[in-house]
Short mmCIF file of C-alpha atoms and ligand atoms in Angstrom, two decimals:
data_model
loop_
_atom_site.label_atom_id
_atom_site.label_comp_id
_atom_site.label_asym_id
_atom_site.label_seq_id
_atom_site.Cartn_x
_atom_site.Cartn_y
_atom_site.Cartn_z
CA MET A 1 23.69 -7.37 1.81
CA HIS A 2 21.60 -7.67 -1.29
CA ILE A 3 20.55 -11.04 -2.63
CA THR A 4 19.65 -11.01 -6.28
CA ARG A 5 17.62 -13.69 -7.94
CA ARG A 6 20.81 -15.21 -9.21
CA THR A 7 22.28 -15.61 -5.78
CA GLY A 8 22.52 -19.15 -4.54
CA LEU A 9 23.27 -20.76 -1.23
CA THR A 10 26.96 -20.64 -1.99
CA MET A 11 26.82 -16.87 -2.09
CA LEU A 12 24.84 -16.85 1.09
CA ALA A 13 27.45 -18.87 2.95
CA GLY A 14 28.82 -16.87 5.81
CA LEU A 15 25.92 -14.49 5.74
CA ALA A 16 25.32 -13.32 9.26
CA ALA A 17 21.92 -12.54 10.60
CA THR A 18 21.66 -9.00 9.32
CA ALA A 19 20.19 -6.18 11.27
CA GLY A 20 16.65 -5.08 10.76
CA GLY A 21 13.58 -7.22 10.94
CA ALA A 22 11.12 -7.29 13.76
CA GLY A 23 9.59 -4.28 12.05
CA ARG A 24 6.86 -3.24 14.37
CA ALA A 25 5.83 -0.17 12.42
CA HIS A 26 2.09 -0.18 12.82
CA MET A 27 -0.25 1.28 10.30
CA HIS A 28 -2.48 3.61 12.22
CA ARG A 29 -6.11 3.14 11.58
CA PRO A 30 -8.56 4.46 14.09
CA ALA A 31 -10.20 1.34 15.49
CA ALA A 32 -13.94 1.10 14.94
CA PRO A 33 -15.75 1.97 18.16
CA GLY A 34 -17.18 -1.01 20.00
CA GLY A 35 -15.10 -3.63 18.18
CA LEU A 36 -12.38 -5.94 19.47
CA GLN A 37 -9.61 -3.87 17.91
CA ALA A 38 -10.71 -0.82 19.91
CA ILE A 39 -9.96 -2.77 23.10
CA ALA A 40 -6.79 -4.31 21.67
CA ALA A 41 -5.46 -0.94 20.52
CA SER A 42 -5.85 0.52 24.01
CA LYS A 43 -3.32 -2.15 25.12
CA GLY A 44 -0.92 -1.81 22.18
CA ILE A 45 -2.16 -5.15 20.83
CA ARG A 46 -3.50 -5.93 17.37
CA LEU A 47 -6.45 -8.26 16.90
CA GLY A 48 -6.88 -9.72 13.46
CA ALA A 49 -8.29 -12.49 11.33
CA CYS A 50 -7.79 -14.40 8.13
CA PHE A 51 -9.79 -13.51 5.07
CA ALA A 52 -10.26 -14.87 1.58
CA TRP A 53 -10.69 -13.81 -1.98
CA GLY A 54 -14.19 -14.06 -3.45
CA MET A 55 -16.42 -12.85 -6.24
CA PRO A 56 -18.39 -9.76 -5.23
CA GLY A 57 -21.21 -10.78 -2.94
CA ALA A 58 -20.25 -14.48 -2.90
CA ASP A 59 -21.03 -16.32 0.34
CA ARG A 60 -17.40 -16.62 1.44
CA GLY A 61 -15.13 -15.36 4.20
CA SER A 62 -14.04 -12.70 1.79
CA PHE A 63 -13.51 -8.95 1.69
CA ALA A 64 -15.98 -8.93 -1.24
CA ASN A 65 -18.76 -10.34 0.95
CA PRO A 66 -20.22 -7.28 2.72
CA ALA A 67 -21.34 -9.33 5.74
CA TYR A 68 -17.81 -10.67 6.33
CA ALA A 69 -16.10 -7.40 5.43
CA ALA A 70 -18.19 -5.66 8.10
CA LEU A 71 -16.72 -7.97 10.75
CA LEU A 72 -13.18 -7.33 9.50
CA THR A 73 -13.51 -3.55 9.58
CA ARG A 74 -15.32 -3.60 12.92
CA ASP A 75 -13.06 -5.92 14.89
CA CYS A 76 -9.69 -6.15 13.18
CA GLY A 77 -6.46 -4.20 13.18
CA ILE A 78 -4.58 -6.70 10.99
CA LEU A 79 -5.47 -9.35 8.40
CA VAL A 80 -3.88 -12.43 6.84
CA PRO A 81 -4.82 -14.28 3.65
CA GLU A 82 -6.16 -17.75 4.47
CA ASN A 83 -4.82 -19.34 1.27
CA GLU A 84 -4.03 -16.84 -1.47
CA LEU A 85 -0.32 -16.26 -0.76
CA LYS A 86 0.59 -19.96 -0.59
CA TRP A 87 2.65 -21.61 -3.34
CA GLN A 88 -0.41 -23.65 -4.29
CA ALA A 89 -2.28 -20.43 -5.01
CA LEU A 90 0.53 -18.28 -6.41
CA ARG A 91 2.48 -20.78 -8.48
CA PRO A 92 0.46 -22.56 -11.18
CA THR A 93 3.72 -23.52 -12.93
CA PRO A 94 7.46 -23.34 -12.21
CA THR A 95 7.74 -20.17 -14.27
CA ARG A 96 4.48 -18.36 -13.52
CA PHE A 97 3.15 -16.35 -10.62
CA ASP A 98 -0.53 -15.52 -10.33
CA PHE A 99 -0.96 -12.56 -8.03
CA ALA A 100 -4.44 -11.45 -9.10
CA ARG A 101 -6.39 -12.68 -6.06
CA PHE A 102 -3.96 -11.61 -3.40
CA ASP A 103 -3.45 -8.24 -5.12
CA ALA A 104 -7.18 -7.60 -4.87
CA MET A 105 -7.13 -8.59 -1.20
CA ILE A 106 -4.23 -6.39 -0.20
CA ALA A 107 -5.68 -3.47 -2.20
CA TRP A 108 -8.92 -3.75 -0.23
CA ALA A 109 -7.03 -4.03 3.05
CA GLN A 110 -4.97 -0.97 2.22
CA ALA A 111 -8.04 1.02 1.23
CA ASN A 112 -9.32 0.23 4.72
CA ALA A 113 -5.92 0.99 6.33
CA LEU A 114 -5.62 -2.61 7.52
CA PRO A 115 -2.11 -4.08 7.53
CA VAL A 116 -1.69 -7.61 6.14
CA ARG A 117 0.62 -10.41 7.29
CA GLY A 118 2.19 -12.73 4.72
CA HIS A 119 1.21 -16.42 5.05
CA ASN A 120 3.39 -18.11 3.92
CA LEU A 121 6.64 -18.16 1.93
CA LEU A 122 7.34 -21.89 2.32
CA TRP A 123 4.95 -24.55 3.64
CA HIS A 124 7.60 -27.19 4.14
CA GLN A 125 5.60 -30.39 3.54
CA PRO A 126 5.26 -32.32 0.30
CA LYS A 127 1.48 -32.37 0.43
CA TRP A 128 1.25 -28.59 0.63
CA MET A 129 3.66 -27.81 -2.19
CA PRO A 130 2.18 -27.54 -5.69
CA ARG A 131 2.07 -30.92 -7.40
CA TRP A 132 4.56 -29.74 -10.03
CA ALA A 133 7.12 -28.83 -7.36
CA GLU A 134 7.05 -32.34 -5.91
CA ASN A 135 7.55 -33.81 -9.39
CA HIS A 136 9.99 -31.16 -10.53
CA ASP A 137 13.07 -32.05 -12.55
CA PHE A 138 15.87 -30.09 -10.91
CA GLY A 139 18.22 -30.96 -13.76
CA ALA A 140 21.95 -31.61 -13.82
CA THR A 141 22.77 -29.19 -10.99
CA PRO A 142 19.88 -29.81 -8.64
CA ARG A 143 21.24 -27.83 -5.75
CA ARG A 144 21.70 -24.73 -7.82
CA ALA A 145 18.29 -25.13 -9.46
CA ALA A 146 16.55 -25.61 -6.11
CA GLU A 147 18.27 -22.59 -4.60
CA GLN A 148 17.26 -20.59 -7.63
CA LEU A 149 13.63 -21.65 -7.33
CA LEU A 150 13.48 -20.67 -3.65
CA VAL A 151 15.32 -17.39 -4.13
CA ASP A 152 13.04 -16.55 -7.06
CA HIS A 153 9.87 -17.32 -5.17
CA ILE A 154 10.63 -15.46 -1.97
CA THR A 155 12.31 -12.51 -3.65
CA THR A 156 9.50 -12.06 -6.14
CA VAL A 157 6.84 -12.04 -3.44
CA CYS A 158 8.77 -9.81 -1.03
CA GLU A 159 9.77 -7.30 -3.70
CA ARG A 160 6.24 -7.09 -5.07
CA TYR A 161 4.68 -6.21 -1.72
CA GLY A 162 7.62 -4.29 -0.22
CA THR A 163 6.82 -2.54 3.04
CA ARG A 164 3.12 -3.27 2.59
CA ILE A 165 3.82 -6.56 4.37
CA GLN A 166 5.50 -6.08 7.74
CA SER A 167 5.44 -9.69 8.96
CA TYR A 168 5.86 -13.00 7.15
CA ASP A 169 5.36 -16.62 8.09
CA VAL A 170 8.55 -17.46 6.23
CA VAL A 171 8.40 -21.17 6.99
CA ASN A 172 5.22 -23.01 7.94
CA GLU A 173 4.93 -26.39 9.69
CA ALA A 174 8.34 -27.92 8.98
CA VAL A 175 8.39 -30.21 12.05
CA ASN A 176 6.78 -33.64 11.85
CA PRO A 177 4.79 -34.04 15.10
CA ALA A 178 5.11 -37.82 14.96
CA ASP A 179 8.85 -37.90 15.57
CA ALA A 180 10.05 -34.26 15.87
CA THR A 181 12.14 -34.52 12.69
CA LEU A 182 11.97 -32.05 9.82
CA TYR A 183 9.93 -32.96 6.76
CA GLN A 184 11.66 -33.33 3.41
CA THR A 185 10.25 -32.10 0.12
CA ALA A 186 11.54 -32.52 -3.42
CA LEU A 187 12.90 -29.00 -3.08
CA SER A 188 14.79 -29.69 0.14
CA ARG A 189 16.19 -32.97 -1.18
CA ALA A 190 17.56 -31.17 -4.22
CA LEU A 191 18.85 -28.34 -2.10
CA GLY A 192 20.89 -30.51 0.26
CA GLY A 193 18.52 -31.04 3.17
CA SER A 194 15.77 -29.47 5.22
CA THR A 195 18.00 -27.46 7.52
CA ALA A 196 19.78 -25.81 4.60
CA THR A 197 16.42 -25.11 2.95
CA LEU A 198 14.79 -23.51 5.98
CA ASP A 199 17.89 -21.44 6.78
CA LEU A 200 18.07 -20.24 3.21
CA ALA A 201 14.38 -19.26 3.19
CA PHE A 202 14.92 -16.97 6.19
CA HIS A 203 18.13 -15.47 4.79
CA ILE A 204 16.43 -14.69 1.49
CA ALA A 205 13.43 -13.17 3.28
CA ARG A 206 15.63 -10.97 5.46
CA ALA A 207 17.52 -9.73 2.42
CA ALA A 208 14.38 -9.15 0.34
CA ALA A 209 12.23 -7.71 3.16
CA PRO A 210 14.67 -6.26 5.69
CA HIS A 211 11.88 -4.29 7.36
CA ALA A 212 9.73 -7.33 8.07
CA GLN A 213 9.23 -9.51 11.13
CA LEU A 214 10.21 -13.05 10.12
CA VAL A 215 8.22 -15.84 11.73
CA TYR A 216 8.50 -19.61 12.00
CA ASN A 217 4.85 -20.76 12.21
CA ASP A 218 3.62 -24.11 13.55
CA TYR A 219 0.71 -25.79 15.34
CA MET A 220 2.45 -27.38 18.36
CA SER A 221 -0.06 -26.66 21.06
CA TRP A 222 -0.68 -27.19 24.75
CA GLU A 223 -2.96 -30.22 24.60
CA PRO A 224 -1.73 -33.75 25.42
CA GLY A 225 0.02 -35.42 22.49
CA ASN A 226 2.05 -32.35 21.51
CA ALA A 227 5.22 -32.99 23.54
CA GLN A 228 7.22 -34.35 20.59
CA HIS A 229 6.06 -31.55 18.36
CA ARG A 230 7.04 -28.90 20.91
CA ALA A 231 10.43 -30.56 21.40
CA GLY A 232 11.04 -30.56 17.65
CA VAL A 233 10.11 -26.89 17.37
CA LEU A 234 12.38 -25.97 20.28
CA ARG A 235 15.25 -27.85 18.67
CA LEU A 236 14.64 -26.04 15.40
CA LEU A 237 14.54 -22.63 17.11
CA GLU A 238 17.75 -23.43 19.01
CA GLY A 239 19.39 -24.38 15.73
CA PHE A 240 18.33 -21.12 14.10
CA LYS A 241 19.96 -19.20 16.96
CA ALA A 242 23.13 -21.28 16.87
CA ARG A 243 23.53 -20.77 13.12
CA GLY A 244 22.62 -17.07 13.15
CA VAL A 245 19.50 -17.54 11.04
CA PRO A 246 17.33 -14.41 11.05
CA VAL A 247 14.11 -15.58 12.72
CA ASP A 248 12.31 -13.02 14.87
CA ALA A 249 9.29 -14.82 16.24
CA LEU A 250 7.47 -18.09 16.75
CA GLY A 251 4.00 -18.17 15.24
CA VAL A 252 1.82 -20.14 17.65
CA GLN A 253 -1.07 -21.15 15.42
CA SER A 254 -3.46 -21.92 18.29
CA HIS A 255 -6.02 -24.27 16.77
CA ILE A 256 -6.83 -25.14 20.35
CA ILE A 257 -8.83 -28.23 21.29
CA THR A 258 -11.32 -28.29 24.14
CA GLN A 259 -10.85 -31.22 26.51
CA GLY A 260 -14.34 -31.24 28.07
CA VAL A 261 -16.70 -28.93 29.91
CA ASP A 262 -14.52 -28.58 33.01
CA THR A 263 -12.34 -25.97 31.35
CA ARG A 264 -10.79 -24.73 34.59
CA VAL A 265 -9.54 -28.20 35.46
CA HIS A 266 -8.21 -28.80 31.97
CA ILE A 267 -6.43 -25.49 31.77
CA ALA A 268 -4.85 -26.02 35.18
CA ALA A 269 -3.52 -29.35 33.91
CA LEU A 270 -2.11 -27.89 30.71
CA GLU A 271 -0.62 -24.57 31.71
CA GLY A 272 2.55 -25.75 33.45
CA GLU A 273 4.12 -27.52 30.49
CA TRP A 274 2.87 -24.87 28.13
CA ARG A 275 4.55 -22.11 30.12
CA ARG A 276 7.78 -24.09 30.18
CA PHE A 277 7.66 -24.26 26.40
CA LEU A 278 6.89 -20.55 25.96
CA ASP A 279 9.53 -19.61 28.54
CA ALA A 280 12.10 -21.62 26.59
CA VAL A 281 11.09 -19.91 23.34
CA THR A 282 11.07 -16.38 24.72
CA SER A 283 14.27 -16.82 26.70
CA MET A 284 16.03 -17.45 23.38
CA GLY A 285 14.90 -13.97 22.35
CA TYR A 286 11.99 -14.89 20.10
CA ALA A 287 8.79 -12.87 20.05
CA LEU A 288 5.41 -14.65 19.92
CA VAL A 289 2.52 -14.21 17.49
CA ILE A 290 -0.86 -15.94 17.75
CA THR A 291 -1.36 -16.57 14.06
CA GLU A 292 -4.46 -18.81 13.65
CA LEU A 293 -6.66 -18.95 16.74
CA ASP A 294 -9.84 -21.00 16.68
CA VAL A 295 -11.38 -23.66 18.92
CA ARG A 296 -12.14 -27.29 18.17
CA ASP A 297 -15.22 -28.34 20.13
CA ALA A 298 -15.42 -32.10 19.46
CA ALA A 299 -15.08 -32.98 23.14
CA LEU A 300 -18.09 -30.85 24.11
CA PRO A 301 -21.80 -31.65 24.20
CA ALA A 302 -23.83 -30.59 21.17
CA ASP A 303 -26.07 -28.32 23.27
CA ILE A 304 -25.22 -24.89 21.97
CA ALA A 305 -25.37 -22.92 25.21
CA ARG A 306 -23.13 -25.40 27.05
CA ARG A 307 -20.79 -25.75 24.12
CA ASP A 308 -20.42 -22.01 23.55
CA ALA A 309 -19.83 -21.42 27.25
CA ALA A 310 -17.02 -23.98 27.34
CA VAL A 311 -15.45 -22.70 24.12
CA ALA A 312 -15.51 -19.19 25.58
CA ALA A 313 -13.99 -20.24 28.90
CA TYR A 314 -11.28 -22.24 27.16
CA THR A 315 -10.47 -19.32 24.86
CA ARG A 316 -10.30 -16.96 27.82
CA GLY A 317 -8.00 -19.26 29.78
CA TYR A 318 -5.73 -19.71 26.78
CA LEU A 319 -5.55 -16.02 25.94
CA ASP A 320 -4.86 -15.09 29.56
CA GLN A 321 -1.83 -17.39 29.48
CA MET A 322 -0.62 -16.11 26.15
CA LEU A 323 -1.19 -12.42 26.81
CA SER A 324 0.77 -12.66 30.05
CA TYR A 325 3.84 -12.78 27.75
CA PRO A 326 4.86 -9.21 26.87
CA GLN A 327 6.52 -10.69 23.76
CA LEU A 328 3.04 -11.20 22.26
CA ASP A 329 1.56 -8.22 20.39
CA ASP A 330 -0.56 -9.72 17.63
CA VAL A 331 -3.50 -12.11 17.96
CA LEU A 332 -5.04 -13.38 14.72
CA LEU A 333 -8.14 -15.54 14.46
CA TRP A 334 -8.49 -18.23 11.79
CA GLY A 335 -11.88 -16.92 10.76
CA MET A 336 -14.39 -14.54 12.32
CA SER A 337 -17.52 -16.58 11.57
CA ASP A 338 -18.36 -20.28 12.02
CA ARG A 339 -19.93 -20.06 8.57
CA TYR A 340 -16.57 -20.17 6.78
CA SER A 341 -14.33 -22.09 9.19
CA TRP A 342 -12.04 -24.75 7.73
CA ILE A 343 -12.78 -26.97 10.74
CA GLU A 344 -16.24 -28.01 9.55
CA GLY A 345 -14.77 -29.83 6.53
CA PHE A 346 -11.62 -30.99 8.27
CA GLU A 347 -13.21 -32.53 11.33
CA PRO A 348 -17.01 -32.80 11.33
CA ARG A 349 -18.54 -33.80 14.67
CA THR A 350 -19.69 -37.39 14.94
CA ASP A 351 -23.12 -36.17 16.11
CA LYS A 352 -23.31 -34.02 12.96
CA ALA A 353 -23.85 -30.82 14.97
CA ARG A 354 -22.22 -27.87 13.19
CA ARG A 355 -18.88 -26.79 14.53
CA ARG A 356 -18.69 -23.50 16.47
CA PRO A 357 -14.98 -22.52 16.46
CA CYS A 358 -15.15 -18.74 15.85
CA PRO A 359 -16.33 -15.60 17.67
CA TYR A 360 -19.36 -15.10 15.39
CA ASP A 361 -21.96 -17.75 14.50
CA ARG A 362 -23.18 -18.67 11.02
CA ALA A 363 -25.62 -15.73 11.05
CA PHE A 364 -22.84 -13.30 12.04
CA LYS A 365 -24.10 -12.94 15.57
CA ALA A 366 -21.47 -12.56 18.29
CA LYS A 367 -21.09 -15.61 20.53
CA PRO A 368 -19.75 -15.97 24.09
CA MET A 369 -16.31 -16.54 22.53
CA TYR A 370 -16.43 -12.95 21.31
CA ALA A 371 -17.04 -11.68 24.83
CA ALA A 372 -14.23 -13.93 26.10
CA ILE A 373 -11.75 -12.39 23.65
CA ALA A 374 -12.92 -8.91 24.62
CA ALA A 375 -12.49 -9.76 28.31
CA ALA A 376 -9.00 -11.21 27.80
CA LEU A 377 -7.93 -8.09 25.89
CA THR A 378 -9.43 -5.87 28.58
CA ALA A 379 -7.49 -7.74 31.26
CA ALA A 380 -4.17 -7.66 29.35
CA THR A 381 -1.27 -5.58 30.58
CA PRO A 382 -0.60 -2.71 28.16
CA ARG A 383 2.34 -3.29 25.84
CA ILE A 384 5.09 -0.74 25.95
CA ARG A 385 6.39 0.12 22.52
CA GLY A 386 9.85 1.47 21.92
O1 LIG B 401 -7.85 -22.82 6.36
C1 LIG B 401 -7.03 -23.28 5.29
C2 LIG B 401 -7.84 -24.13 4.32
O2 LIG B 401 -8.84 -23.36 3.70
C3 LIG B 401 -6.92 -24.75 3.28
O3 LIG B 401 -7.65 -25.67 2.49
C4 LIG B 401 -5.73 -25.43 3.92
C5 LIG B 401 -4.74 -25.91 2.88
O4 LIG B 401 -4.16 -24.84 2.19
O5 LIG B 401 -5.06 -24.54 4.80
C6 LIG B 401 -5.86 -24.05 5.85
O6 LIG B 401 -5.11 -23.19 6.67
C7 LIG B 401 -4.05 -23.79 7.38
C8 LIG B 401 -2.91 -22.80 7.46
O7 LIG B 401 -2.56 -22.36 6.16
C9 LIG B 401 -1.71 -23.38 8.16
N1 LIG B 401 -2.07 -23.92 9.47
C10 LIG B 401 -3.22 -24.79 9.51
C11 LIG B 401 -4.41 -24.14 8.84
C12 LIG B 401 -5.66 -25.00 8.95
O8 LIG B 401 -5.46 -26.21 8.27
#
């Protein structure tokens, strides 16, 4: 089955979930001694992180910042662009693609034999689409025009990077946590609805990147308040199966939120429902990927030693749960250093203390969270690869 850029949904009708996907071909890079990836590799796991584009030497979480690059090459076996593959970054206009930044990132990763995940092919919320896409005139045949836009976008990206990208977040955050329904965008309205849009995105991705693992990525988590979100995601995953949509894995973002210093008590309270959710996901045949792990510490005291200890314990408890699933091979952090974490801007602490969500602090010194990740990897059962 080959989908050209001219192919629309009509031509995709009846398309079965084609073979392929779930490509687990790993690029083999000897892990740096003493880093997290060295431990992960001994278990058949990959540990990774997001990274950014930046001017050479700029103070950013970028490959071009030697201090950050050193953490990536020391601890990682896989990377993901934090922003540079999103529509907002790639698509300045309906007709143009701007690949310059991501090209530079993937070139650096390749030169260091680090595989890169693709994040993402469709962030299915109006506020995360480019402004032009939300105001787009889909013309006299809106459905055809919308299909064309989606086919063009996904095919262009997948064909450009070919087998250099082995795993894509095809659809990101389509479920509204408030009521478990799917968001609508201008694109999905023109295309005939959210379900048709998400299904089409996966079909196009499978056709354009048949080697790649295709992931639905979302932030439903284990803390209280996520029940609706989890239910919506389960319903979506069930629907994909029922309709034969080629989705290989659930991306569990894992922006986890500490509940207080008594981490043991909190984890004990959370793990039952969380396991029921993960059991439901994996029993449908989906693999799991931790795509964006970091820790929100608002519920913890400002005192750094106490805060770091609780963040570490919470991370360890979470990873122990997650790594007990043999369906989980890849664990990616949403940033290696507190210095560049998105959380500081998104959710500053009321006491103004700087957030500490990552394994390294602002001076690139390893924190207790680093040791917790190392310990969880050390304790993990080795993965058996076919
Ligand atoms: O960390 C990202 C931040 O720099 C961006 O401004 C933001 C909007 O593009 O996206 C952040 O990353 C998000 C990711 O793409 C999807 N899951 C939630 C992440 C944190 O908001």
